[in-house]
């Protein structure tokens, strides 16, 4: 799960970044409108935390742009301007939630979990595919009901694929989703190959009926074996 924090206030930005990293999210930050605009054009996120008053623009315009581009990201507005008008405007423009500053960090993480869960549909907690179950909240993976211990990146890779079964995933796109922005521009993808190899081996050894297949020259695809 990848989050973009758009916030110009350094101490709050860093505090949120630290907190969410501890919660196992992949966290990216933008400190102004221009940076946020650039990141949103290049990368995808699961959730965006959006400050309204930015030094070089209004966060609500960014939200407008995002919706015009038909982006699917969940958006939570975080604003010091606890005005009803902002809240209504933001929600009308398609924000998923609104959190007035100052807020409690526990409240922030709860709201993030809730909008991500909602965007994944029906308040369902985890993903099931074949005999594999993955719960993004508790970071638990089960194969045939038995827990499968995975390292953090292995879990992130599997979570990414379980949300997109059957999709062909480019290794650069995967690198960006799991390792963060700019990983897609790496000179080589050895870090992806190594983790992927271990994950595929673990799934196979556990008797999983799903398999991340290599599509040569392109990337990977999650398939259910009959
Ligand atoms: Ca601000």
Coordinates of N, CA and C and ligand atoms in Angstrom, one line a residue:
X1 N 0.8 -1.2 0.0 CA 0.0 0.0 0.0 C 0.9 1.2 0.0
X2 N 0.6 2.1 -1.0 CA 1.5 3.2 -1.2 C 0.7 4.5 -0.9
X3 N 1.3 5.4 -0.1 CA 0.6 6.6 0.3 C 1.5 7.8 -0.1
X4 N 0.8 8.9 -0.5 CA 1.5 10.1 -0.8 C 1.0 11.2 0.2
X5 N 1.9 11.7 0.9 CA 1.6 12.8 1.8 C 1.9 14.1 1.2
X6 N 0.9 15.0 1.0 CA 1.1 16.3 0.4 C 0.9 17.3 1.6
X7 N 2.0 17.8 2.1 CA 1.9 18.7 3.3 C 3.1 19.6 3.3
X8 N 2.9 20.9 3.4 CA 4.1 21.8 3.4 C 4.7 22.0 4.8
X9 N 4.0 21.6 5.8 CA 4.6 21.8 7.2 C 5.5 20.7 7.5
X10 N 6.9 21.0 7.6 CA 7.9 19.9 7.7 C 7.7 19.0 8.9
X11 N 7.4 19.5 10.0 CA 7.4 18.6 11.2 C 6.2 17.7 11.1
X12 N 5.0 18.2 10.7 CA 3.8 17.3 10.5 C 4.1 16.3 9.4
X13 N 4.7 16.7 8.3 CA 4.9 15.8 7.2 C 5.8 14.7 7.7
X14 N 6.9 15.0 8.4 CA 7.8 14.0 8.9 C 7.2 13.1 9.9
X15 N 6.4 13.6 10.8 CA 5.7 12.8 11.8 C 4.8 11.8 11.1
X16 N 4.0 12.3 10.1 CA 3.1 11.4 9.4 C 3.9 10.3 8.7
X17 N 5.0 10.7 8.1 CA 5.8 9.8 7.3 C 6.3 8.7 8.2
X18 N 6.9 9.1 9.4 CA 7.4 8.1 10.3 C 6.3 7.2 10.8
X19 N 5.2 7.7 11.2 CA 4.1 6.9 11.7 C 3.6 5.9 10.7
X20 N 3.4 6.4 9.4 CA 2.8 5.5 8.4 C 3.9 4.4 7.9
X21 N 5.1 4.8 8.0 CA 6.2 3.8 7.6 C 6.2 2.7 8.6
X22 N 6.0 3.1 9.9 CA 5.9 2.1 11.0 C 4.7 1.2 10.8
X23 N 3.7 1.7 10.2 CA 2.5 0.9 9.9 C 2.6 0.1 8.6
X24 N 3.8 0.0 8.1 CA 4.1 -0.8 6.9 C 3.7 -0.2 5.6
X25 N 3.3 1.0 5.6 CA 3.0 1.6 4.3 C 4.2 2.1 3.6
X26 N 4.2 2.1 2.2 CA 5.2 2.7 1.5 C 4.9 4.2 1.4
X27 N 5.7 5.1 1.9 CA 5.3 6.5 2.1 C 6.1 7.4 1.2
X28 N 5.5 8.2 0.4 CA 6.2 9.2 -0.4 C 5.6 10.6 0.1
X29 N 6.4 11.6 -0.1 CA 6.0 12.9 0.3 C 6.1 14.0 -0.8
X30 N 5.3 15.0 -0.7 CA 5.4 16.2 -1.5 C 5.2 17.4 -0.6
X31 N 6.1 18.4 -0.7 CA 6.0 19.5 0.2 C 5.3 20.7 -0.4
X32 N 4.9 20.7 -1.7 CA 4.2 21.8 -2.3 C 3.3 21.3 -3.4
X33 N 2.6 22.2 -4.0 CA 1.7 21.9 -5.1 C 2.4 21.3 -6.3
X34 N 3.5 22.0 -6.7 CA 4.2 21.6 -7.9 C 4.8 20.2 -7.8
X35 N 5.4 19.9 -6.6 CA 5.9 18.5 -6.4 C 4.8 17.5 -6.4
X36 N 3.7 17.8 -5.8 CA 2.6 16.9 -5.7 C 2.1 16.6 -7.1
X37 N 1.9 17.6 -7.9 CA 1.4 17.5 -9.3 C 2.3 16.6 -10.1
X38 N 3.6 16.8 -10.0 CA 4.6 16.0 -10.7 C 4.5 14.5 -10.3
X39 N 4.4 14.3 -9.0 CA 4.4 12.9 -8.5 C 3.1 12.2 -9.0
X40 N 2.0 12.9 -9.0 CA 0.7 12.4 -9.3 C 0.6 12.1 -10.8
X41 N 1.4 12.8 -11.6 CA 1.4 12.5 -13.1 C 2.2 11.3 -13.4
X42 N 3.2 11.0 -12.5 CA 4.2 9.9 -12.8 C 3.8 8.6 -12.1
X43 N 3.3 8.7 -10.9 CA 3.1 7.5 -10.1 C 1.7 7.3 -9.6
X44 N 1.5 6.1 -9.1 CA 0.1 5.8 -8.6 C 0.2 5.5 -7.1
X45 N -0.8 5.8 -6.4 CA -0.9 5.6 -4.9 C -2.2 5.0 -4.5
X46 N -2.2 4.4 -3.4 CA -3.4 3.8 -2.9 C -4.2 4.9 -2.1
X47 N -3.5 5.8 -1.5 CA -4.2 6.8 -0.7 C -3.3 8.1 -0.7
X48 N -4.0 9.2 -0.8 CA -3.3 10.5 -0.8 C -3.8 11.3 0.4
X49 N -2.9 11.9 1.2 CA -3.2 12.8 2.2 C -3.0 14.2 1.7
X50 N -4.0 15.0 1.7 CA -3.9 16.2 0.9 C -4.2 17.4 1.8
X51 N -3.2 18.2 2.0 CA -3.3 19.5 2.7 C -3.9 20.5 1.8
X52 N -4.8 21.4 2.3 CA -5.4 22.3 1.4 C -4.6 23.6 1.1
X53 N -4.1 24.2 2.2 CA -3.3 25.4 2.0 C -1.8 25.0 1.8
X54 N -1.4 25.1 0.5 CA 0.0 24.8 0.1 C 0.6 26.2 -0.3
X55 N 1.9 26.3 -0.2 CA 2.5 27.6 -0.5 C 2.3 28.1 -1.9
X56 N 2.2 27.1 -2.8 CA 2.1 27.5 -4.2 C 0.8 27.1 -4.9
X57 N -0.2 26.8 -4.0 CA -1.5 26.5 -4.6 C -2.5 25.9 -3.6
X58 N -3.7 25.6 -4.1 CA -4.7 25.1 -3.3 C -4.9 23.6 -3.5
X59 N -4.9 22.9 -2.4 CA -5.1 21.5 -2.5 C -6.4 21.0 -3.2
X60 N -7.4 21.8 -3.1 CA -8.7 21.5 -3.7 C -8.5 21.5 -5.2
X61 N -7.7 22.3 -5.8 CA -7.5 22.3 -7.2 C -6.8 21.0 -7.6
X62 N -5.9 20.6 -6.8 CA -5.2 19.3 -7.1 C -6.2 18.2 -7.1
X63 N -7.1 18.2 -6.2 CA -8.1 17.2 -6.1 C -9.0 17.2 -7.4
X64 N -9.3 18.4 -7.8 CA -10.1 18.6 -9.0 C -9.4 18.0 -10.2
X65 N -8.1 18.3 -10.3 CA -7.2 17.7 -11.4 C -7.2 16.2 -11.4
X66 N -7.1 15.7 -10.2 CA -7.0 14.3 -10.0 C -8.3 13.6 -10.5
X67 N -9.4 14.2 -10.1 CA -10.7 13.6 -10.5 C -10.9 13.7 -12.0
X68 N -10.4 14.8 -12.6 CA -10.6 15.1 -14.0 C -9.8 14.0 -14.8
X69 N -8.7 13.5 -14.2 CA -7.8 12.5 -14.8 C -8.4 11.1 -14.5
X70 N -9.4 11.0 -13.8 CA -10.0 9.8 -13.5 C -9.1 8.9 -12.7
X71 N -8.3 9.5 -11.8 CA -7.4 8.7 -11.0 C -8.3 8.0 -9.9
X72 N -7.8 6.8 -9.5 CA -8.6 6.0 -8.5 C -8.2 6.2 -7.1
X73 N -7.2 6.9 -6.9 CA -6.6 7.1 -5.5 C -7.7 7.5 -4.5
X74 N -7.6 7.0 -3.3 CA -8.5 7.5 -2.2 C -7.8 8.8 -1.7
X75 N -8.6 9.8 -1.4 CA -8.1 11.0 -1.0 C -8.6 11.4 0.4
X76 N -7.7 11.7 1.3 CA -8.2 12.2 2.6 C -7.6 13.7 2.7
X77 N -8.5 14.6 2.9 CA -8.1 16.0 3.1 C -7.7 16.2 4.5
X78 N -6.5 16.8 4.7 CA -6.1 17.2 6.0 C -5.9 18.7 6.0
X79 N -6.7 19.3 6.8 CA -6.7 20.8 6.7 C -6.8 21.5 8.0
X80 N -6.0 22.6 8.2 CA -6.1 23.4 9.4 C -7.3 24.3 9.3
X81 N -7.8 24.5 8.1 CA -9.0 25.3 8.0 C -10.2 24.5 8.2
X82 N -10.6 24.4 9.5 CA -11.7 23.6 9.8 C -13.0 24.3 9.5
X83 N -13.1 24.6 8.3 CA -14.4 25.3 7.9 C -15.3 24.3 7.2
X84 N -16.5 24.5 7.5 CA -17.5 23.6 6.9 C -17.5 23.7 5.4
X85 N -17.2 24.9 4.9 CA -17.2 25.1 3.4 C -16.2 24.3 2.8
X86 N -14.9 24.3 3.3 CA -13.9 23.4 2.8 C -14.2 22.0 2.8
X87 N -14.8 21.6 3.9 CA -15.2 20.2 4.0 C -16.2 19.8 2.9
X88 N -17.2 20.6 2.8 CA -18.2 20.3 1.8 C -17.7 20.3 0.4
X89 N -16.9 21.3 0.1 CA -16.3 21.5 -1.2 C -15.4 20.2 -1.5
X90 N -14.6 19.9 -0.6 CA -13.7 18.7 -0.7 C -14.4 17.4 -1.0
X91 N -15.4 17.2 -0.2 CA -16.2 16.0 -0.3 C -17.0 16.0 -1.6
X92 N -17.5 17.1 -2.0 CA -18.2 17.2 -3.2 C -17.3 17.0 -4.4
X93 N -16.1 17.4 -4.3 CA -15.1 17.2 -5.4 C -14.6 15.7 -5.4
X94 N -15.0 14.9 -4.5 CA -14.7 13.5 -4.6 C -13.7 13.0 -3.6
X95 N -13.3 13.9 -2.5 CA -12.5 13.4 -1.5 C -13.2 12.3 -0.7
X96 N -12.5 11.3 -0.2 CA -13.1 10.2 0.5 C -13.3 10.5 2.0
X97 N -12.5 11.4 2.5 CA -12.7 11.8 3.9 C -12.0 13.1 4.2
X98 N -12.3 13.7 5.4 CA -11.8 15.0 5.7 C -11.4 14.9 7.2
X99 N -10.1 15.3 7.4 CA -9.6 15.3 8.8 C -9.1 16.6 9.2
X100 N -9.7 17.3 10.1 CA -9.2 18.6 10.5 C -8.0 18.5 11.4
X101 N -7.1 19.5 11.2 CA -5.9 19.6 12.1 C -6.2 20.4 13.3
X102 N -5.7 20.1 14.4 CA -4.7 19.0 14.7 C -5.5 17.7 14.9
X103 N -4.9 16.6 14.4 CA -5.6 15.3 14.6 C -4.6 14.3 15.3
X104 N -5.2 13.3 15.8 CA -4.4 12.3 16.5 C -3.9 11.3 15.5
X105 N -2.6 10.9 15.6 CA -2.1 10.0 14.6 C -2.8 8.7 14.5
X106 N -3.4 8.2 15.6 CA -4.1 7.0 15.6 C -5.4 7.2 14.7
X107 N -6.0 8.4 14.8 CA -7.1 8.7 14.0 C -6.8 8.7 12.6
X108 N -5.7 9.2 12.2 CA -5.2 9.3 10.8 C -5.1 7.8 10.3
X109 N -4.4 7.0 11.0 CA -4.2 5.6 10.5 C -5.5 4.9 10.4
X110 N -6.4 5.1 11.3 CA -7.7 4.5 11.3 C -8.5 4.9 10.0
X111 N -8.4 6.2 9.7 CA -9.1 6.7 8.6 C -8.5 6.2 7.3
X112 N -7.2 6.1 7.2 CA -6.5 5.5 6.0 C -7.0 4.1 5.8
X113 N -6.9 3.3 6.9 CA -7.4 1.9 6.7 C -8.8 1.8 6.2
X114 N -9.6 2.7 6.8 CA -11.0 2.7 6.4 C -11.3 3.1 4.9
X115 N -10.6 4.2 4.4 CA -10.8 4.5 3.0 C -10.2 3.5 2.1
X116 N -9.1 2.9 2.4 CA -8.5 1.9 1.6 C -9.4 0.7 1.5
X117 N -9.9 0.3 2.7 CA -10.8 -0.9 2.7 C -12.1 -0.6 1.9
X118 N -12.6 0.6 2.0 CA -13.8 1.0 1.3 C -13.5 0.9 -0.2
X119 N -12.4 1.4 -0.6 CA -12.1 1.5 -2.1 C -11.8 0.1 -2.6
X120 N -11.5 -0.9 -1.7 CA -11.3 -2.2 -2.2 C -12.6 -3.0 -2.2
X121 N -13.6 -2.3 -1.8 CA -15.0 -2.9 -2.0 C -15.6 -3.6 -0.8
X122 N -16.8 -3.3 -0.5 CA -17.6 -4.0 0.4 C -17.1 -4.2 1.8
X123 N -16.2 -3.4 2.2 CA -15.6 -3.5 3.6 C -15.0 -4.9 3.9
X124 N -14.7 -5.6 2.8 CA -14.1 -6.9 2.9 C -12.7 -6.7 3.5
X125 N -12.3 -7.6 4.4 CA -11.0 -7.4 5.0 C -9.8 -7.9 4.2
X126 N -9.9 -9.0 3.7 CA -8.7 -9.6 3.0 C -9.0 -10.1 1.6
X127 N -8.0 -10.7 1.0 CA -8.1 -11.2 -0.4 C -8.0 -12.7 -0.4
X128 N -8.8 -13.4 -1.1 CA -8.7 -14.8 -1.2 C -8.6 -15.1 -2.7
X129 N -7.6 -16.0 -3.0 CA -7.4 -16.4 -4.4 C -6.9 -17.8 -4.3
X130 N -7.5 -18.8 -5.0 CA -7.1 -20.2 -4.9 C -7.2 -20.6 -3.4
X131 N -6.1 -21.2 -2.9 CA -6.1 -21.6 -1.5 C -5.3 -20.6 -0.6
X132 N -5.1 -19.4 -1.2 CA -4.3 -18.4 -0.5 C -5.2 -17.2 0.0
X133 N -5.0 -16.9 1.3 CA -5.7 -15.7 1.9 C -4.6 -14.7 2.3
X134 N -4.9 -13.4 2.0 CA -4.0 -12.4 2.5 C -4.8 -11.3 3.1
X135 N -4.4 -10.9 4.3 CA -5.0 -9.8 5.1 C -4.1 -8.6 5.2
X136 N -4.4 -7.5 4.4 CA -3.5 -6.4 4.4 C -3.3 -5.7 5.8
X137 N -4.3 -5.9 6.6 CA -4.2 -5.2 7.9 C -3.3 -5.9 8.9
X138 N -3.5 -7.2 9.0 CA -2.7 -7.9 10.0 C -1.4 -8.4 9.4
X139 N -1.2 -8.2 8.1 CA -0.1 -8.7 7.4 C 0.1 -10.2 7.5
X140 N -1.1 -10.9 7.4 CA -1.0 -12.3 7.5 C -1.3 -13.0 6.2
X141 N -0.6 -14.0 5.9 CA -0.9 -14.8 4.7 C -1.1 -16.2 5.1
X142 N -2.1 -16.8 4.5 CA -2.4 -18.2 4.8 C -2.5 -19.0 3.6
X143 N -1.9 -20.2 3.6 CA -2.1 -21.1 2.5 C -2.8 -22.3 3.0
X144 N -4.0 -22.6 2.5 CA -4.8 -23.7 3.0 C -5.0 -23.6 4.5
X145 N -5.2 -22.3 5.0 CA -5.4 -22.1 6.4 C -4.2 -22.1 7.3
X146 N -3.0 -22.4 6.7 CA -1.8 -22.4 7.5 C -1.0 -21.1 7.3
X147 N -0.5 -20.5 8.3 CA 0.2 -19.3 8.1 C 1.5 -19.4 7.3
X148 N 1.7 -18.5 6.4 CA 2.9 -18.6 5.6 C 3.7 -17.3 5.9
X149 N 4.8 -17.5 6.6 CA 5.6 -16.4 7.0 C 6.4 -15.8 5.8
X150 N 6.2 -14.5 5.6 CA 6.8 -13.8 4.5 C 7.6 -12.6 5.0
X151 N 8.7 -12.2 4.3 CA 9.4 -11.0 4.7 C 8.5 -9.8 4.1
X152 N 8.9 -8.6 4.6 CA 8.0 -7.5 4.3 C 7.8 -7.2 2.8
X153 N 8.9 -7.2 2.0 CA 8.8 -7.0 0.6 C 8.1 -8.1 -0.1
X154 N 8.3 -9.3 0.4 CA 7.6 -10.5 -0.2 C 6.1 -10.3 0.0
X155 N 5.7 -9.9 1.2 CA 4.3 -9.6 1.5 C 3.8 -8.5 0.6
X156 N 4.5 -7.4 0.4 CA 4.1 -6.3 -0.4 C 3.9 -6.7 -1.9
X157 N 4.8 -7.6 -2.3 CA 4.7 -8.0 -3.7 C 3.4 -8.9 -3.9
X158 N 3.2 -9.8 -2.9 CA 2.1 -10.7 -3.0 C 0.8 -9.9 -2.9
X159 N 0.7 -8.9 -2.0 CA -0.5 -8.1 -1.9 C -0.8 -7.3 -3.1
X160 N 0.3 -6.8 -3.8 CA 0.1 -6.1 -5.0 C -0.6 -7.0 -6.1
X161 N -0.1 -8.2 -6.2 CA -0.6 -9.2 -7.2 C -2.0 -9.7 -6.9
X162 N -2.2 -9.9 -5.6 CA -3.6 -10.4 -5.2 C -4.7 -9.4 -5.4
X163 N -4.3 -8.1 -5.5 CA -5.3 -7.1 -5.9 C -5.5 -7.0 -7.4
X164 N -4.6 -7.7 -8.1 CA -4.7 -7.6 -9.6 C -4.5 -9.0 -10.3
X165 N -5.3 -9.9 -9.9 CA -5.1 -11.3 -10.5 C -5.3 -11.2 -12.0
X166 N -4.4 -11.9 -12.7 CA -4.5 -12.0 -14.1 C -4.0 -10.8 -14.9
X167 N -3.6 -9.8 -14.1 CA -3.0 -8.6 -14.8 C -1.6 -8.8 -15.1
X168 N -1.1 -8.4 -16.3 CA 0.3 -8.4 -16.6 C 0.9 -7.2 -15.9
X169 N 1.9 -7.5 -15.1 CA 2.5 -6.4 -14.4 C 4.0 -6.2 -14.8
X170 N 4.3 -5.0 -15.3 CA 5.6 -4.7 -15.7 C 6.5 -4.6 -14.5
X171 N 7.8 -5.1 -14.6 CA 8.6 -5.1 -13.4 C 8.9 -3.7 -12.9
X172 N 9.0 -2.7 -13.8 CA 9.2 -1.3 -13.4 C 8.0 -0.8 -12.6
X173 N 6.8 -1.1 -13.0 CA 5.6 -0.7 -12.3 C 5.6 -1.4 -10.9
X174 N 6.0 -2.7 -10.8 CA 6.0 -3.4 -9.6 C 7.1 -2.8 -8.7
X175 N 8.2 -2.4 -9.2 CA 9.3 -1.8 -8.4 C 8.8 -0.5 -7.8
X176 N 8.1 0.3 -8.5 CA 7.6 1.5 -8.0 C 6.6 1.3 -6.9
X177 N 5.7 0.4 -7.1 CA 4.6 0.1 -6.2 C 5.1 -0.4 -4.9
X178 N 6.2 -1.2 -4.9 CA 6.7 -1.9 -3.7 C 7.9 -1.2 -3.1
X179 N 8.7 -0.6 -3.9 CA 9.9 0.0 -3.3 C 9.8 1.5 -3.3
X180 N 8.8 2.1 -3.9 CA 8.6 3.5 -3.9 C 9.0 4.2 -5.1
X181 N 8.6 5.5 -5.2 CA 8.9 6.3 -6.4 C 10.4 6.3 -6.7
X182 N 10.7 6.3 -8.0 CA 12.1 6.3 -8.5 C 12.7 4.9 -8.7
X183 N 12.1 3.9 -8.0 CA 12.6 2.6 -8.1 C 12.4 2.1 -9.5
X184 N 11.4 2.6 -10.2 CA 11.2 2.2 -11.6 C 12.3 2.7 -12.5
X185 N 13.1 3.7 -12.0 CA 14.2 4.2 -12.9 C 15.5 3.5 -12.5
X186 N 15.5 2.4 -11.8 CA 16.7 1.8 -11.4 C 17.5 1.2 -12.6
X187 N 18.8 1.1 -12.5 CA 19.6 0.6 -13.6 C 19.2 -0.8 -13.9
X188 N 18.9 -1.6 -12.9 CA 18.5 -3.0 -13.1 C 17.5 -3.4 -12.1
X189 N 16.9 -4.5 -12.3 CA 15.8 -4.9 -11.3 C 16.2 -6.1 -10.5
X190 N 17.5 -6.2 -10.2 CA 17.9 -7.4 -9.5 C 17.2 -7.5 -8.1
X191 N 16.9 -6.4 -7.5 CA 16.2 -6.4 -6.2 C 14.8 -7.0 -6.3
X192 N 14.2 -6.7 -7.5 CA 12.9 -7.3 -7.7 C 13.0 -8.8 -7.9
X193 N 14.0 -9.2 -8.8 CA 14.1 -10.6 -9.1 C 14.4 -11.5 -7.9
X194 N 15.3 -10.9 -7.0 CA 15.7 -11.7 -5.8 C 14.5 -12.0 -4.9
X195 N 13.7 -10.9 -4.6 CA 12.5 -11.1 -3.7 C 11.5 -11.9 -4.4
X196 N 11.3 -11.7 -5.6 CA 10.3 -12.5 -6.4 C 10.6 -14.0 -6.4
X197 N 11.9 -14.3 -6.5 CA 12.3 -15.7 -6.5 C 12.0 -16.3 -5.2
X198 N 12.3 -15.7 -4.1 CA 12.0 -16.2 -2.8 C 10.5 -16.4 -2.6
X199 N 9.8 -15.4 -3.0 CA 8.3 -15.4 -2.8 C 7.7 -16.6 -3.6
X200 N 8.1 -16.8 -4.8 CA 7.6 -17.8 -5.7 C 8.0 -19.2 -5.1
X201 N 9.2 -19.3 -4.5 CA 9.6 -20.6 -3.9 C 8.8 -20.9 -2.7
X202 N 8.6 -19.8 -1.8 CA 7.8 -20.0 -0.6 C 6.3 -20.5 -0.9
X203 N 5.8 -19.8 -1.9 CA 4.4 -20.2 -2.3 C 4.3 -21.6 -2.8
X204 N 5.3 -22.0 -3.6 CA 5.3 -23.3 -4.2 C 5.5 -24.4 -3.0
X205 N 6.5 -24.1 -2.2 CA 6.7 -25.0 -1.1 C 5.6 -25.2 -0.1
X206 N 4.8 -24.1 0.0 CA 3.6 -24.2 0.9 C 2.4 -24.9 0.2
X207 N 2.6 -25.2 -1.0 CA 1.5 -25.9 -1.8 C 0.4 -24.9 -2.2
X208 N 0.8 -23.6 -2.5 CA -0.2 -22.7 -2.9 C -0.7 -23.0 -4.3
X209 N -2.0 -22.8 -4.5 CA -2.6 -23.1 -5.9 C -2.5 -21.8 -6.8
X210 N -1.9 -20.8 -6.2 CA -1.6 -19.6 -7.1 C -0.2 -19.5 -7.4
X211 N 0.1 -18.9 -8.5 CA 1.5 -18.8 -8.9 C 1.8 -17.5 -9.6
X212 N 2.9 -16.8 -9.3 CA 3.2 -15.6 -10.0 C 4.1 -16.0 -11.1
X213 N 3.5 -16.0 -12.3 CA 4.2 -16.5 -13.5 C 5.1 -15.4 -14.1
X214 N 6.2 -15.8 -14.6 CA 7.1 -14.9 -15.3 C 6.7 -14.8 -16.8
X215 N 6.5 -13.5 -17.2 CA 6.2 -13.3 -18.6 C 7.5 -12.7 -19.2
X216 N 8.2 -13.5 -19.9 CA 9.6 -13.1 -20.3 C 9.6 -11.8 -21.1
X217 N 10.5 -10.9 -20.7 CA 10.7 -9.7 -21.4 C 9.7 -8.6 -21.0
X218 N 8.8 -9.0 -20.1 CA 7.8 -8.0 -19.7 C 7.7 -7.9 -18.2
X219 N 7.3 -8.9 -17.5 CA 7.1 -8.9 -16.1 C 6.5 -10.1 -15.5
X220 N 5.4 -9.9 -14.8 CA 4.8 -11.0 -14.1 C 3.3 -11.0 -14.1
X221 N 2.7 -12.1 -13.8 CA 1.2 -12.2 -13.8 C 0.8 -13.3 -12.8
X222 N -0.2 -13.0 -12.0 CA -0.6 -13.9 -11.0 C -1.7 -14.8 -11.6
X223 N -1.5 -16.1 -11.5 CA -2.5 -17.0 -12.1 C -2.9 -18.1 -11.0
X224 N -4.1 -18.5 -11.1 CA -4.6 -19.6 -10.3 C -4.4 -20.9 -11.1
X225 N -3.7 -21.9 -10.5 CA -3.5 -23.2 -11.1 C -4.7 -24.1 -10.8
X226 N -5.3 -24.7 -11.8 CA -6.4 -25.5 -11.6 C -6.0 -26.9 -11.0
Ligands
LIG1 CA1 -0.4 23.9 4.7

